[in-house]
CSV table of C-alpha atoms in Angstrom, one decimal:
chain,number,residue,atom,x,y,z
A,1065,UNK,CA,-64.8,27.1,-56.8
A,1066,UNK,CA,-66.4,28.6,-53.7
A,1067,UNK,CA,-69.2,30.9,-53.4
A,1068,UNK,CA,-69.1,34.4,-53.8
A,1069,UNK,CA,-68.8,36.3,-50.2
A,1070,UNK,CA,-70.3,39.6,-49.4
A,1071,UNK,CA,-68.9,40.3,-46.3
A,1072,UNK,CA,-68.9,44.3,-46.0
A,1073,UNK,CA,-66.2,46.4,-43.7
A,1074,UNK,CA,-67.0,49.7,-42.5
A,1075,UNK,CA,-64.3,52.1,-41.6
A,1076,UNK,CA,-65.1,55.5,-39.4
A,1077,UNK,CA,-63.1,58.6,-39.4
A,1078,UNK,CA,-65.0,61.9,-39.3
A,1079,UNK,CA,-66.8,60.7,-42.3
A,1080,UNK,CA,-67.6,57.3,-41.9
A,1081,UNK,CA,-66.4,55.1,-45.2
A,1082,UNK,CA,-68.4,52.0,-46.1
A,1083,UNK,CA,-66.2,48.7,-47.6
A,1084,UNK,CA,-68.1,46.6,-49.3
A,1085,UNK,CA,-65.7,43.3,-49.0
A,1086,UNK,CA,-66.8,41.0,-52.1
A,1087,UNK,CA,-64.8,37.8,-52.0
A,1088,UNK,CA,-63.7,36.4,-55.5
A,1089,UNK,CA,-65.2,33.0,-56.9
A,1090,UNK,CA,-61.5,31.4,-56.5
A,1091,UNK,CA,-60.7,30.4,-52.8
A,1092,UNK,CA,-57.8,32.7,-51.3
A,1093,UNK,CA,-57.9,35.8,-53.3
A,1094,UNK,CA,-60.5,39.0,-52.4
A,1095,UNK,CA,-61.3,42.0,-53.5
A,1096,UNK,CA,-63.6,45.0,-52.8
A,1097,UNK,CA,-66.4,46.6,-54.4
A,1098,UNK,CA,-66.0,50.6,-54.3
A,1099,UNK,CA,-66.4,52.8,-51.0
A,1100,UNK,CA,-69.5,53.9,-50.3
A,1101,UNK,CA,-68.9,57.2,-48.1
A,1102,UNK,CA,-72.1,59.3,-46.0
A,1103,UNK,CA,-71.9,61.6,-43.8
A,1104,UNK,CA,-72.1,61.4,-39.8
A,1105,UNK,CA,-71.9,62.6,-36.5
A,1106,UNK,CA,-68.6,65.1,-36.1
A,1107,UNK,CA,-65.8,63.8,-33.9
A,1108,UNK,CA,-67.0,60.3,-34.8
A,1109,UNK,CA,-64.5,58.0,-32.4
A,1110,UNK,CA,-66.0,54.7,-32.7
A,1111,UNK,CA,-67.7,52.2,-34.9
A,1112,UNK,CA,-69.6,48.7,-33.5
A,1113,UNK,CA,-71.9,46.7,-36.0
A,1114,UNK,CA,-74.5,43.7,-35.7
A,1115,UNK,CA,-78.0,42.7,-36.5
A,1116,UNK,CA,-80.0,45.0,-34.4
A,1117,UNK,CA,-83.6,43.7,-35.4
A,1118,UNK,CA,-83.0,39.6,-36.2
A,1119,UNK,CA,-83.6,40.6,-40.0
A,1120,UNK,CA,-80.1,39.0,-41.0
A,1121,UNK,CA,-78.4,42.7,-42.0
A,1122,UNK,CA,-75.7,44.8,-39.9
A,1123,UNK,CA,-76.9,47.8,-38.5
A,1124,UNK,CA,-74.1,50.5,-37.5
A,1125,UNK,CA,-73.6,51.8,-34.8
A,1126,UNK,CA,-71.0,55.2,-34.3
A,1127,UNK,CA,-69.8,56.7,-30.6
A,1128,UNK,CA,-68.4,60.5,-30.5
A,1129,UNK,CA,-66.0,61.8,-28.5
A,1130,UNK,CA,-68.1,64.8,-27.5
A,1131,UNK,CA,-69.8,66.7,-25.0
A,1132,UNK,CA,-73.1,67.0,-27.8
A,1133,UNK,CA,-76.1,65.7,-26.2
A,1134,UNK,CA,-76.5,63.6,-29.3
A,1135,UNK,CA,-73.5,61.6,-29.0
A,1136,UNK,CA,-74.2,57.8,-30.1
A,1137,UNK,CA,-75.6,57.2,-33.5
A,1138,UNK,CA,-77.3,54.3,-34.7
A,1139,UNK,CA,-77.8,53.6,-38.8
A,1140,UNK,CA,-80.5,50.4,-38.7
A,1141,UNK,CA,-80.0,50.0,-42.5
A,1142,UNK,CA,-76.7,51.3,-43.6
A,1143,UNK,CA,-77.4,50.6,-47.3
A,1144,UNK,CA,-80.7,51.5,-48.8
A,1145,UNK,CA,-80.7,49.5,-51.6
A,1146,UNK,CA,-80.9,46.9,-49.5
A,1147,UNK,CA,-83.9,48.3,-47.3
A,1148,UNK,CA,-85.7,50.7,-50.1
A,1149,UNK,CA,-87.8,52.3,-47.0
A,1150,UNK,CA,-84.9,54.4,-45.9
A,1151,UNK,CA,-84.5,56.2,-48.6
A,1152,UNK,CA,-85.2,59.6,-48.3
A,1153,UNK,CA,-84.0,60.0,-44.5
A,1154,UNK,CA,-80.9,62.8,-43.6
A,1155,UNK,CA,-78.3,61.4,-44.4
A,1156,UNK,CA,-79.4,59.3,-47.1
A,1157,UNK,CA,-78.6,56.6,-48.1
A,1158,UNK,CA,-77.8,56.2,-44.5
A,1159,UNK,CA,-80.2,57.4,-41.9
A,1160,UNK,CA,-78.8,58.1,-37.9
A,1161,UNK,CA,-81.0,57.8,-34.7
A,1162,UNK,CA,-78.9,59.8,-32.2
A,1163,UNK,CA,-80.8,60.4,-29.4
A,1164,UNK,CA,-80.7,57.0,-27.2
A,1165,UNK,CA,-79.9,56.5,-23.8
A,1166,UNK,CA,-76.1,56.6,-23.7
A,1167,UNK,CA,-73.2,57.7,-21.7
A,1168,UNK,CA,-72.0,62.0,-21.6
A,1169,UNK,CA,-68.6,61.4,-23.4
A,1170,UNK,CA,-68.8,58.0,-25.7
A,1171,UNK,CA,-65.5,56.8,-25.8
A,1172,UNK,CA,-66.8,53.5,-27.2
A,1173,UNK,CA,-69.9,51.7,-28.2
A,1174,UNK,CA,-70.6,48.0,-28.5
A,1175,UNK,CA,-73.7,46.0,-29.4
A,1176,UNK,CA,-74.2,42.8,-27.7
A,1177,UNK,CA,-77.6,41.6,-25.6
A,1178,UNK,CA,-76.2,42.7,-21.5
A,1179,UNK,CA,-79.3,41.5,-20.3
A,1180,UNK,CA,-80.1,38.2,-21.9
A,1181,UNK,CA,-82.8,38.4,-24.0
A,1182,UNK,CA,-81.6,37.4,-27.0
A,1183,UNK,CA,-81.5,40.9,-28.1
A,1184,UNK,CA,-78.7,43.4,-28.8
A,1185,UNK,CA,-78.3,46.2,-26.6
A,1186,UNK,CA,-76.2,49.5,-27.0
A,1187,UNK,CA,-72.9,49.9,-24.3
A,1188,UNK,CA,-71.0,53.2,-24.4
A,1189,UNK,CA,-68.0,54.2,-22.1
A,1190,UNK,CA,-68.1,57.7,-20.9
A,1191,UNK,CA,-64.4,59.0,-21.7
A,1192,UNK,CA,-64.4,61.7,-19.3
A,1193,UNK,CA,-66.5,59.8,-16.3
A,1194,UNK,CA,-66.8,56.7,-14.9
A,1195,UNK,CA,-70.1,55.5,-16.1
A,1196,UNK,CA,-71.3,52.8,-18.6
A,1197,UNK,CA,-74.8,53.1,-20.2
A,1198,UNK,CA,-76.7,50.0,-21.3
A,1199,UNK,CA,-79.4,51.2,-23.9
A,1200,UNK,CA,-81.7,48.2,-23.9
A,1201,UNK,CA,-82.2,46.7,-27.3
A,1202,UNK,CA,-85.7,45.0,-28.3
A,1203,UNK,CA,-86.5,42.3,-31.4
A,1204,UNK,CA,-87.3,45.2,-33.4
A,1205,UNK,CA,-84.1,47.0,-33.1
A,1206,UNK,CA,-85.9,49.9,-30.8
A,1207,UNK,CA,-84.0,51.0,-27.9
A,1208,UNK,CA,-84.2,53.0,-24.6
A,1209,UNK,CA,-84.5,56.5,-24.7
A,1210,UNK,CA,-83.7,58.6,-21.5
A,1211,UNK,CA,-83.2,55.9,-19.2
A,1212,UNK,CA,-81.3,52.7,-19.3
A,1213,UNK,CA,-78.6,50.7,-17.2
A,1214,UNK,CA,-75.7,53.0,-15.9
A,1215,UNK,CA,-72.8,51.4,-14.1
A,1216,UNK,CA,-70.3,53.1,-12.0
A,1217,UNK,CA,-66.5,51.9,-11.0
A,1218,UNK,CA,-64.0,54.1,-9.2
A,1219,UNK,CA,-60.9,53.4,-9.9
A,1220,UNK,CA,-58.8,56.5,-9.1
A,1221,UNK,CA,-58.9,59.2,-11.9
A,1222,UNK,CA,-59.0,56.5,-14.8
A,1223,UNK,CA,-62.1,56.3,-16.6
A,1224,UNK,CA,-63.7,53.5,-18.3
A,1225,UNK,CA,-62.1,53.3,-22.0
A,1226,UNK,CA,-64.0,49.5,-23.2
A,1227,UNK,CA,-66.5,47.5,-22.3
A,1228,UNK,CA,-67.6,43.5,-23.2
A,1229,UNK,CA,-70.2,41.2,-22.5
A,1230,UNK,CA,-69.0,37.6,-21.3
A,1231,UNK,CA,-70.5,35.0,-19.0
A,1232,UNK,CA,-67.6,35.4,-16.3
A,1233,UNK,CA,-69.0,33.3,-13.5
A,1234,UNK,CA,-70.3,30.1,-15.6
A,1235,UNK,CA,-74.1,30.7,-14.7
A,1236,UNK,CA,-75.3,31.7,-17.8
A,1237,UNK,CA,-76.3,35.1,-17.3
A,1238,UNK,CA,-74.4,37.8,-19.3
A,1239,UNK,CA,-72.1,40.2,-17.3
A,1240,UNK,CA,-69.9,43.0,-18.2
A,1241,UNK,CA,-66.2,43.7,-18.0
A,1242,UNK,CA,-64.6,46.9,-18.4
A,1243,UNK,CA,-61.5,48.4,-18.2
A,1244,UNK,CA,-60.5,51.5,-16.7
A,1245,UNK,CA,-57.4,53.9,-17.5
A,1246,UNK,CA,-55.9,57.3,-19.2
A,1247,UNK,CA,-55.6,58.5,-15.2
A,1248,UNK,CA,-52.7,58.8,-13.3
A,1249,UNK,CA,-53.6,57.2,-10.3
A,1250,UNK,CA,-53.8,54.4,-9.4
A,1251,UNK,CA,-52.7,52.3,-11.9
A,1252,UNK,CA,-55.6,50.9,-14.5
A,1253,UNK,CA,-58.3,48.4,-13.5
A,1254,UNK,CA,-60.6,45.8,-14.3
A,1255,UNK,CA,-64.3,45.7,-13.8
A,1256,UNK,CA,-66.4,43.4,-13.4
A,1257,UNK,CA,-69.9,43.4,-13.2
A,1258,UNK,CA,-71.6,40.3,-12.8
A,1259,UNK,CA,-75.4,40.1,-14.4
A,1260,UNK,CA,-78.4,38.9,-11.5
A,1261,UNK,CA,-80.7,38.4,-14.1
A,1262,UNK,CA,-84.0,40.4,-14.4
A,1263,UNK,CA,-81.7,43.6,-16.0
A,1264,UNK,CA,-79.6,43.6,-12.7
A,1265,UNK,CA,-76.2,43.4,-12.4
A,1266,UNK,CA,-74.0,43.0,-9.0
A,1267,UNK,CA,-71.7,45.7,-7.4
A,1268,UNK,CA,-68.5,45.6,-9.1
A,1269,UNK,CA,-65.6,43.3,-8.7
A,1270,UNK,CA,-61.9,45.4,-9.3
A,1271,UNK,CA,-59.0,44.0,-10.2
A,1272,UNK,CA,-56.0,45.9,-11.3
A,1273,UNK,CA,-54.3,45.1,-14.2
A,1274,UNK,CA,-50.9,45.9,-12.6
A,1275,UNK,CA,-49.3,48.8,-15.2
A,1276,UNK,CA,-50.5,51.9,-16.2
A,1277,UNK,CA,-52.5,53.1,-19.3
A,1278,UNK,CA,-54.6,50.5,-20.3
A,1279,UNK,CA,-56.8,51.4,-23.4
A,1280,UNK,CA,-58.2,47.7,-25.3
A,1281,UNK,CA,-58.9,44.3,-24.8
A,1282,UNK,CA,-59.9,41.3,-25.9
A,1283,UNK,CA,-61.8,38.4,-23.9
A,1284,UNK,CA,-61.8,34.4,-24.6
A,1285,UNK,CA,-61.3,31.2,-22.9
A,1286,UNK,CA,-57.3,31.1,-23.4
A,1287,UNK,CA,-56.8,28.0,-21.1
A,1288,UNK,CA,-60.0,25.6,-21.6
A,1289,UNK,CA,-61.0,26.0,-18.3
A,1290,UNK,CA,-64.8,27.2,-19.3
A,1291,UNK,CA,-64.3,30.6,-17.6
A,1292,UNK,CA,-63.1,33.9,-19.9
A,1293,UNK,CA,-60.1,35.3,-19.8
A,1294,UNK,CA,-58.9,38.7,-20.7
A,1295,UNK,CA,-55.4,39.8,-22.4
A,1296,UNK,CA,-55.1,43.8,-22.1
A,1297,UNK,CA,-53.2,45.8,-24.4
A,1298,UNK,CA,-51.3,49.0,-21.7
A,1299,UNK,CA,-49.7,52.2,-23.1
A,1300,UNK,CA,-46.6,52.3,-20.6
A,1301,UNK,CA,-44.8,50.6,-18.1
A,1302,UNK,CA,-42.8,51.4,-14.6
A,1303,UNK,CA,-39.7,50.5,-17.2
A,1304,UNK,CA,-40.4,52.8,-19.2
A,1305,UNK,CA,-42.5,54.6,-22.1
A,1306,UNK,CA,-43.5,51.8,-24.0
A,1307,UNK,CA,-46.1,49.4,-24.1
A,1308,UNK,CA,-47.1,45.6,-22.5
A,1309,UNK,CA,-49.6,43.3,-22.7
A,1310,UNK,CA,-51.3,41.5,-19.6
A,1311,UNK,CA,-52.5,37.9,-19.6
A,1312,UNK,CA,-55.9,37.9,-17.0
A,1313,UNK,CA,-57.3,34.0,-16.7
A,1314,UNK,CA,-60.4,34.0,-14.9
A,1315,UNK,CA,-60.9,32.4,-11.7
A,1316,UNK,CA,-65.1,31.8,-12.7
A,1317,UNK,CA,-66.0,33.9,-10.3
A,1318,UNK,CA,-65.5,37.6,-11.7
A,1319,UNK,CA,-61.6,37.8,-10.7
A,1320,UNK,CA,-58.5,36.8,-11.9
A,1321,UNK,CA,-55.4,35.4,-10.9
A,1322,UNK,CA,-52.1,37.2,-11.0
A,1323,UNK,CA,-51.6,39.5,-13.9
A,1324,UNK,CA,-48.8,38.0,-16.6
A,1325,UNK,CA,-47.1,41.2,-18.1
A,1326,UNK,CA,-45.3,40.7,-21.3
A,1327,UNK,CA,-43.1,43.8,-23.0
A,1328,UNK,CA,-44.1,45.3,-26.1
A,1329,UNK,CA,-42.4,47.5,-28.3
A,1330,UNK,CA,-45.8,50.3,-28.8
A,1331,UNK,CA,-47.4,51.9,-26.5
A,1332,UNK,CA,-50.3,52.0,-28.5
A,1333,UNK,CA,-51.2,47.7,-29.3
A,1334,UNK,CA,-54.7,46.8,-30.5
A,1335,UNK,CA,-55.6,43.3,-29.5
A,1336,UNK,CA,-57.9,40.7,-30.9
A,1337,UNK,CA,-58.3,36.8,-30.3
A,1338,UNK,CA,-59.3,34.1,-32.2
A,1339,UNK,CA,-58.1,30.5,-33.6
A,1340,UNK,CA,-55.8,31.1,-36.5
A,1341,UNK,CA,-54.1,27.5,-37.0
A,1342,UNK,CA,-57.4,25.6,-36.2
A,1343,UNK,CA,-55.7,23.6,-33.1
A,1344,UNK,CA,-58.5,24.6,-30.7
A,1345,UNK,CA,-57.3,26.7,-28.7
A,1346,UNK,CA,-57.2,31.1,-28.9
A,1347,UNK,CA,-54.2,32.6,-30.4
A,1348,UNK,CA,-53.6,36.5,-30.0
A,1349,UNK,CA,-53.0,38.9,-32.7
A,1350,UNK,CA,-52.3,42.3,-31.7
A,1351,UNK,CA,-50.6,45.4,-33.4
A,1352,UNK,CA,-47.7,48.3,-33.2
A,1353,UNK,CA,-47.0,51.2,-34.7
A,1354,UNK,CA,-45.8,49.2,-38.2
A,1355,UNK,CA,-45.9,45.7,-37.4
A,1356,UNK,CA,-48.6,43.2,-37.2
A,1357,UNK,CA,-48.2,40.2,-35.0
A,1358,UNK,CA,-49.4,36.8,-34.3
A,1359,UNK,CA,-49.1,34.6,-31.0
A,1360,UNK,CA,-50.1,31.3,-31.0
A,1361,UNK,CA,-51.7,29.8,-27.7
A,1362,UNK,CA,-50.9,26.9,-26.1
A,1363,UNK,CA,-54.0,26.1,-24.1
A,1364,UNK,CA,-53.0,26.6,-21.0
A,1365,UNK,CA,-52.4,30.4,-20.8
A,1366,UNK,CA,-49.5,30.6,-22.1
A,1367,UNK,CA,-48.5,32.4,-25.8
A,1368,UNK,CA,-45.5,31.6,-28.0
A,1369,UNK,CA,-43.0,34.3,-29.0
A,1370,UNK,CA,-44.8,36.2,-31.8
A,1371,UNK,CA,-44.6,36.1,-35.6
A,1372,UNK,CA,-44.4,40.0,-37.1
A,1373,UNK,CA,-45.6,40.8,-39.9
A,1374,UNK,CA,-44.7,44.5,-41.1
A,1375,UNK,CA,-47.2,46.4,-42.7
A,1376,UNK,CA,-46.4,48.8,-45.4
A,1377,UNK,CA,-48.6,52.1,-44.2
A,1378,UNK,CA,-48.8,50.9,-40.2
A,1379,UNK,CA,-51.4,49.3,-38.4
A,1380,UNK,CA,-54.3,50.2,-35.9
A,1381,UNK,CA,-57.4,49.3,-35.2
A,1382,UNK,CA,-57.5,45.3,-36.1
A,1383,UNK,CA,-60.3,42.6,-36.4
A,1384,UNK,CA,-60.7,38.6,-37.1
A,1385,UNK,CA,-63.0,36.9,-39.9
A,1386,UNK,CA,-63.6,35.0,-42.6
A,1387,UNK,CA,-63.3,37.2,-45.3
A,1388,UNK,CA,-62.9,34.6,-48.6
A,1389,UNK,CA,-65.6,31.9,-47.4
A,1390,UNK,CA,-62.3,29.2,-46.8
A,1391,UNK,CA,-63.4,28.5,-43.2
A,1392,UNK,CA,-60.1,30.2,-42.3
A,1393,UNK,CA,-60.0,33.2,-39.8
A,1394,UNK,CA,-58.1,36.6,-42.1
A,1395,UNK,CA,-57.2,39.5,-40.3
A,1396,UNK,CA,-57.6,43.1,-41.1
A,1397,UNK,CA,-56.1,46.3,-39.8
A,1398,UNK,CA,-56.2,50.1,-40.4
A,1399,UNK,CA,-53.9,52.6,-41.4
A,1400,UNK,CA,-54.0,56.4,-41.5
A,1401,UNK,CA,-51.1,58.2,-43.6
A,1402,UNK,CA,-50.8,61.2,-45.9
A,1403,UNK,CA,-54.2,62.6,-44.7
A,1404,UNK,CA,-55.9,59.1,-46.1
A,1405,UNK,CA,-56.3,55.9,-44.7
A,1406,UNK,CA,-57.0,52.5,-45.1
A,1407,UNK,CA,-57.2,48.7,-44.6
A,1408,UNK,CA,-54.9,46.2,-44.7
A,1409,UNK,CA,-56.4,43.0,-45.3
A,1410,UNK,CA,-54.4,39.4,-44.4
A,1411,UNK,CA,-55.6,36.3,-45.6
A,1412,UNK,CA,-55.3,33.2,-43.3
A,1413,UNK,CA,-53.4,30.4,-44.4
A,1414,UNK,CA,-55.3,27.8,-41.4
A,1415,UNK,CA,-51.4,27.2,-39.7
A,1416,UNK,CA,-51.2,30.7,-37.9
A,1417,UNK,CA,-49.3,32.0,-40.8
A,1418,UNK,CA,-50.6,34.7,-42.9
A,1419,UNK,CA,-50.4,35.9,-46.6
A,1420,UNK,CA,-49.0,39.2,-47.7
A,1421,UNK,CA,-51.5,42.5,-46.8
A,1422,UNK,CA,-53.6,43.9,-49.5
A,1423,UNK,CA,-54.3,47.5,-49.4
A,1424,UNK,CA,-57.4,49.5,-49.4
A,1425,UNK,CA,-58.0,53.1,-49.4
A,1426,UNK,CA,-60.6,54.6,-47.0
A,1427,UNK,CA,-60.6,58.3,-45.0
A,1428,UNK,CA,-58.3,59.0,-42.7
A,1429,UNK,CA,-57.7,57.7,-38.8
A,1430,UNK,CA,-60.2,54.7,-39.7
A,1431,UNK,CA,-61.6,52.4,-36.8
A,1432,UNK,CA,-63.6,49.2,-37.8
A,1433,UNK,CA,-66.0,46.9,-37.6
A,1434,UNK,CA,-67.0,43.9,-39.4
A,1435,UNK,CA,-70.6,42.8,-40.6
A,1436,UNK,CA,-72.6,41.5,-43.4
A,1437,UNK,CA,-75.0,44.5,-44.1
């Protein structure tokens, strides 16, 4: 019999919906406790989540798509019970700081530590710019306010739409990779910024990702060479208005070889990497309109012809973990229909293969993010 899990999801729409994910006691099946739904910022577009302040609990953190000067949101202690002391705060149980350093127009937000500290630091893309802010995270969870890191790309008309930290160059200083679209010219682009060390980070190194339209991507070492690579989910093609995928491997040195584009029946994929038959080496899930599917990797770069899994109510937004405690990477994925939404929650079976979904009912247009608050 294994442990019980608590391994909460939350969901944002305009109101952002808490899951509580509570594995069962018997290996392979899961279930959740009830919603927990607060309030937040209005025109919410993003969710990101991590332990801000090394105390072992999730803090959230929630982007808007707005031209508010309070436009990223951070809740250090989503649920009070957990940390008494926030009760009373607005919003409670869930209290948001919304007046860090961030960028005009958050199109998204990420946590992760840009400047190697061993602390997590706030990026946000500016959806109607080019900049990204880097609000600069301490061990307390404290972070800059009205001044930070802002980093600046031109590619074109496109603006930044994603950001990730990843050792590109092998020299163990963070640096951050971006990619730029929703312009019409040029086509989209990849940025990379390599880190100097000391909260510096070199000018930027473009590489275009050779279509149009890109909007997410994922970032992992898909050919055991030690350096990151990148796989790009695009929204149309010179062929035609549908979607592709393109395959980046990193050359260790902030670019990348030629871009591999693969065809893809959406133009709207979401794209997330991780090992799902424990061989080794990164597979790819990524998602369409109503179908979920699964690439495994070879190890050298290369992906086999997808496994589809259809979803009942669509998929979205998607994410990797270990959601029963069976050392076996599940996936979820969001759905919006009927003016609701929800999850859709796919057990690992360790071969790439995955179970049937199981449904869960959160607000509508959901994003997610994973994290044991």
């Amino acid at each position: 019999m294994a442990p019980n899990l608590r391994i909460p999801i939350a969901v944002v729409p305009v109101l952002l919906g808490c899951l509580s994910l509570l594995a069962s006691a018997q290996t392979g099946s899961v279930s959740f406790a009830p919603a927990l739904t607060v309030p937040t910022i209005l025109y919410a577009s993003a969710i990101t989540a991590g332990d801000l302040d090394h105390r072992g609990k999730a803090a959230l953190g929630v982007a808007a798509a707005t031209d508010d000067d309070q436009i990223t949101c951070i809740a250090p202690h989503p649920l009070a019970m957990t940390y008494p002391e926030w009760v009373g705060h607005d919003y409670s149980p869930m209290h948001f700081d919304c007046d860090l350093f961030s960028a005009y127009y958050s199109g998204s937000i990420l946590f992760a530590d840009a400047d190697g500290d061993g602390n997590l630091d706030v990026i946000t893309t500016d959806a109607e710019g080019s900049d990204i802010a880097i609000s600069l995270g301490n061990s307390q969870g404290q972070f800059s306010y009205g001044n930070g890191i802002s980093l600046n790309f031109s590619c074109g008309d496109n603006t930044p739409v994603q950001a990730a930290v990843a050792d590109m160059n092998g020299d163990g200083i963070p640096d951050l990779v971006a990619i730029y679209g929703t312009g019409y010219k040029p086509r989209g682009c990849v940025a990379v910024f390599l880190g100097q060390g000391d909260r510096e980070f070199a000018p930027p190194i473009g590489t275009t990702t050779g279509v149009d339209w890109p909007h997410n991507f994922a970032v992992g070492d898909l050919n055991h060479d030690g350096f990151p690579d990148l796989v790009v989910a695009n929204s149309e093609s010179a062929q035609g208005p549908m979607g592709n995928l393109t395959v980046l491997l990193g050359k260790g040195d902030g670019r990348f070889g030629p871009p591999t584009i693969c065809a893809h029946p959406s133009p709207f994929a979401r794209v997330v990497l991780g090992d799902f038959n424990g061989d080794g080496s990164l597979d790819l899930a990524f998602t369409d309109n109503q179908t979920l599917r699964v690439a495994l990797g070879n190890g050298d770069g290369r992906l086999v012809a997808p496994h589809a899994y259809r979803l009942a109510n669509g998929a979205g937004d998607t994410a990797a973990a270990d959601f029963n405690g069976d050392g076996i990477l599940d996936l979820v994925s969001t759905f919006s229909v009927q003016r609701s939404g929800g999850v859709a929650v796919l057990l690992g079976n360790g071969d790439g293969t995955f179970q049937p979904e199981v449904d869960f009912t959160t607000d509508e247009n959901p994003a997610v993010a994973i994290g044991d608050f």
